[in-house]
């Protein structure tokens, strides 16, 4: 069956709406407020945590978010970000949105909002033709309303959205499981090494002077393991890039415990040009310049840029203990690296001299044996998600350009 082409606003339930401008001095209490941070970080919004703002009675009605609403980025520092689309999947409490976002509410009697969410994630739409360049790239709500869009029959929309949502639902479920597993591992770390409630602690002697269990001691990071500060191979040499060796930067570390993919890969020549920078699996990477305190594990042999200090271990049983410790370093790193500057910068020498409590080897090995199962499962779930995303992203353009009919 053929797909029609329509003007987008012809399927709106209500006119498009730009969000609210709220001065920072009145934020912090009131009602949930979606800003650009949530929009760019979350494609399918399941009532995420967000800041709060006070609202007038009129604003509560005119700027309210509902399930199924499409949210578009009205502005972005880069052209590729303007028009980015997210969909509201769940909203429990009264929620509004900021002035850099355009809300579109579709008439569900005529169209499926999930279909149009995927439509605007694909390359078949003309949204980029609306982007205007300036100090910031942007689109206007009035132009979005007049955009010509493909309009398959409603039953086709529902089938396509259902196929693609199946992948995203599985990904979401895996992310929830990963979060629970990581929380479990972190709770074990805190119980054992912060609260000192490790197995058989009731029958353990504590040193009166240090307050630590006998056999435990305070050390600096560099006496516990080897610190490697990353480095960027010469960008003037194109032969150093485009291979299959992950080159980790801080943005690559945000999504989950393990880094599985990166935006840049090194060639063998590029990596071998700084052979001493290699990190084996389960090395712990910590961002120390700019956004400090982001922590991730290497999933395979990789290298990082200079904004990351990494720790590689002579004995792997130390790895997950240090990961738990590093997860609590953000505030300390921000303090160490500020020095009145606008950008945090914790160099290698400062990072190496951070103190940590080092348990005896037997306790570390017992901890490793307990949590390795957890981290192995996390890695499996992350790898599943990568395959699900790959399959979804192969299907998406084929469904939208009707290479595959449904």
Short mmCIF file of N, CA, C and O in Angstrom, two decimals, residues 340-388:
data_model
loop_
_atom_site.label_atom_id
_atom_site.label_comp_id
_atom_site.label_asym_id
_atom_site.label_seq_id
_atom_site.Cartn_x
_atom_site.Cartn_y
_atom_site.Cartn_z
N UNK A 340 41.31 27.09 41.22
CA UNK A 340 40.80 28.37 40.76
C UNK A 340 40.60 28.45 39.26
O UNK A 340 40.16 29.48 38.74
N UNK A 341 40.91 27.38 38.53
CA UNK A 341 40.75 27.39 37.07
C UNK A 341 39.32 27.03 36.70
O UNK A 341 38.58 26.45 37.49
N UNK A 342 38.96 27.38 35.48
CA UNK A 342 37.60 27.07 35.03
C UNK A 342 37.44 25.61 34.67
O UNK A 342 36.33 25.08 34.68
N UNK A 343 38.53 24.93 34.33
CA UNK A 343 38.47 23.53 33.94
C UNK A 343 39.27 22.67 34.91
O UNK A 343 40.42 22.98 35.21
N UNK A 344 38.67 21.61 35.39
CA UNK A 344 39.35 20.69 36.29
C UNK A 344 40.48 19.99 35.55
O UNK A 344 40.33 19.57 34.40
N UNK A 345 41.63 19.87 36.23
CA UNK A 345 42.78 19.20 35.62
C UNK A 345 43.57 18.50 36.71
O UNK A 345 44.28 19.13 37.49
N UNK A 346 43.42 17.19 36.78
CA UNK A 346 44.18 16.38 37.74
C UNK A 346 45.26 15.64 36.95
O UNK A 346 44.96 14.68 36.22
N UNK A 347 46.50 16.07 37.10
CA UNK A 347 47.57 15.43 36.33
C UNK A 347 47.96 14.08 36.96
O UNK A 347 47.47 13.70 38.02
N UNK A 348 48.85 13.40 36.30
CA UNK A 348 49.23 12.05 36.73
C UNK A 348 49.81 12.05 38.13
O UNK A 348 49.48 11.19 38.96
N UNK A 349 50.68 13.01 38.43
CA UNK A 349 51.35 13.01 39.74
C UNK A 349 50.34 13.21 40.87
O UNK A 349 50.47 12.59 41.93
N UNK A 350 49.35 14.06 40.66
CA UNK A 350 48.31 14.25 41.68
C UNK A 350 47.46 12.99 41.83
O UNK A 350 47.13 12.57 42.94
N UNK A 351 47.11 12.39 40.70
CA UNK A 351 46.27 11.20 40.72
C UNK A 351 46.97 10.04 41.42
O UNK A 351 46.37 9.32 42.23
N UNK A 352 48.25 9.88 41.13
CA UNK A 352 49.01 8.76 41.71
C UNK A 352 49.10 8.84 43.23
O UNK A 352 49.18 7.80 43.89
N UNK A 353 49.06 10.05 43.79
CA UNK A 353 49.26 10.21 45.22
C UNK A 353 47.96 10.21 46.02
O UNK A 353 47.99 10.44 47.24
N UNK A 354 46.85 9.94 45.36
CA UNK A 354 45.59 9.76 46.10
C UNK A 354 45.70 8.51 46.96
O UNK A 354 46.18 7.47 46.51
N UNK A 355 45.27 8.62 48.20
CA UNK A 355 45.36 7.49 49.13
C UNK A 355 44.11 6.62 49.07
O UNK A 355 43.00 7.10 48.85
N UNK A 356 44.34 5.34 49.27
CA UNK A 356 43.24 4.39 49.40
C UNK A 356 43.60 3.34 50.43
O UNK A 356 44.78 3.12 50.73
N UNK A 357 42.58 2.72 50.99
CA UNK A 357 42.78 1.61 51.92
C UNK A 357 42.97 0.33 51.10
O UNK A 357 42.16 0.03 50.22
N UNK A 358 44.02 -0.39 51.38
CA UNK A 358 44.29 -1.63 50.66
C UNK A 358 44.13 -2.81 51.59
O UNK A 358 44.91 -2.98 52.54
N UNK A 359 43.11 -3.64 51.38
CA UNK A 359 42.92 -4.83 52.21
C UNK A 359 44.01 -5.87 51.93
O UNK A 359 44.77 -5.76 50.97
N UNK A 360 44.05 -6.86 52.76
CA UNK A 360 44.99 -7.96 52.52
C UNK A 360 44.57 -8.73 51.27
O UNK A 360 43.42 -8.69 50.84
N UNK A 361 45.50 -9.45 50.69
CA UNK A 361 45.27 -10.13 49.41
C UNK A 361 44.15 -11.16 49.50
O UNK A 361 43.35 -11.32 48.56
N UNK A 362 44.05 -11.85 50.62
CA UNK A 362 43.00 -12.87 50.75
C UNK A 362 41.61 -12.24 50.65
O UNK A 362 40.72 -12.76 49.98
N UNK A 363 41.43 -11.10 51.31
CA UNK A 363 40.14 -10.42 51.26
C UNK A 363 39.85 -9.91 49.86
O UNK A 363 38.72 -10.02 49.36
N UNK A 364 40.87 -9.34 49.21
CA UNK A 364 40.69 -8.86 47.84
C UNK A 364 40.31 -10.00 46.90
O UNK A 364 39.45 -9.83 46.02
N UNK A 365 40.92 -11.15 47.07
CA UNK A 365 40.62 -12.29 46.21
C UNK A 365 39.19 -12.80 46.46
O UNK A 365 38.49 -13.18 45.51
N UNK A 366 38.76 -12.79 47.71
CA UNK A 366 37.39 -13.22 48.02
C UNK A 366 36.38 -12.25 47.40
O UNK A 366 35.35 -12.65 46.86
N UNK A 367 36.69 -10.96 47.49
CA UNK A 367 35.82 -9.95 46.90
C UNK A 367 35.76 -10.13 45.38
O UNK A 367 34.68 -10.09 44.77
N UNK A 368 36.92 -10.35 44.78
CA UNK A 368 36.99 -10.55 43.33
C UNK A 368 36.14 -11.75 42.91
O UNK A 368 35.38 -11.68 41.93
N UNK A 369 36.27 -12.85 43.62
CA UNK A 369 35.49 -14.04 43.29
C UNK A 369 34.00 -13.81 43.38
O UNK A 369 33.22 -14.37 42.60
N UNK A 370 33.59 -12.96 44.32
CA UNK A 370 32.16 -12.68 44.51
C UNK A 370 31.61 -11.78 43.42
O UNK A 370 30.54 -12.03 42.86
N UNK A 371 32.34 -10.71 43.08
CA UNK A 371 31.77 -9.72 42.16
C UNK A 371 32.14 -9.97 40.70
O UNK A 371 31.51 -9.38 39.80
N UNK A 372 33.11 -10.85 40.42
CA UNK A 372 33.45 -11.13 39.03
C UNK A 372 32.24 -11.66 38.27
O UNK A 372 32.02 -11.32 37.11
N UNK A 373 31.45 -12.49 38.93
CA UNK A 373 30.23 -13.02 38.30
C UNK A 373 29.30 -11.88 37.90
O UNK A 373 28.68 -11.91 36.84
N UNK A 374 29.22 -10.87 38.76
CA UNK A 374 28.36 -9.72 38.49
C UNK A 374 28.87 -8.94 37.27
O UNK A 374 28.12 -8.62 36.35
N UNK A 375 30.17 -8.67 37.24
CA UNK A 375 30.72 -7.89 36.13
C UNK A 375 30.74 -8.68 34.83
O UNK A 375 30.57 -8.11 33.74
N UNK A 376 30.90 -9.99 34.91
CA UNK A 376 30.79 -10.82 33.70
C UNK A 376 29.39 -10.72 33.12
O UNK A 376 29.22 -10.63 31.89
N UNK A 377 28.37 -10.73 33.98
CA UNK A 377 27.00 -10.62 33.52
C UNK A 377 26.72 -9.24 32.93
O UNK A 377 26.04 -9.11 31.91
N UNK A 378 27.28 -8.20 33.56
CA UNK A 378 27.14 -6.84 33.02
C UNK A 378 27.71 -6.77 31.61
O UNK A 378 27.08 -6.22 30.69
N UNK A 379 28.88 -7.34 31.41
CA UNK A 379 29.52 -7.31 30.10
C UNK A 379 28.68 -8.05 29.06
O UNK A 379 28.51 -7.59 27.92
N UNK A 380 28.13 -9.19 29.44
CA UNK A 380 27.27 -9.95 28.51
C UNK A 380 26.05 -9.12 28.11
O UNK A 380 25.68 -9.06 26.93
N UNK A 381 25.43 -8.46 29.07
CA UNK A 381 24.25 -7.64 28.79
C UNK A 381 24.61 -6.46 27.90
O UNK A 381 23.85 -6.10 26.99
N UNK A 382 25.75 -5.83 28.15
CA UNK A 382 26.18 -4.73 27.29
C UNK A 382 26.44 -5.20 25.86
O UNK A 382 26.08 -4.52 24.90
N UNK A 383 27.06 -6.36 25.73
CA UNK A 383 27.31 -6.91 24.39
C UNK A 383 26.00 -7.24 23.68
O UNK A 383 25.87 -7.03 22.47
N UNK A 384 25.02 -7.76 24.43
CA UNK A 384 23.70 -8.01 23.85
C UNK A 384 23.09 -6.71 23.34
O UNK A 384 22.50 -6.67 22.25
N UNK A 385 23.22 -5.66 24.12
CA UNK A 385 22.65 -4.37 23.71
C UNK A 385 23.31 -3.84 22.44
O UNK A 385 22.64 -3.25 21.59
N UNK A 386 24.62 -4.04 22.31
CA UNK A 386 25.29 -3.59 21.10
C UNK A 386 24.73 -4.32 19.87
O UNK A 386 24.51 -3.71 18.82
N UNK A 387 24.47 -5.60 20.00
CA UNK A 387 23.92 -6.38 18.89
C UNK A 387 22.48 -5.97 18.59
O UNK A 387 22.07 -5.91 17.42
N UNK A 388 21.71 -5.70 19.64
CA UNK A 388 20.33 -5.25 19.45
C UNK A 388 20.29 -3.89 18.74
O UNK A 388 19.47 -3.67 17.84
#
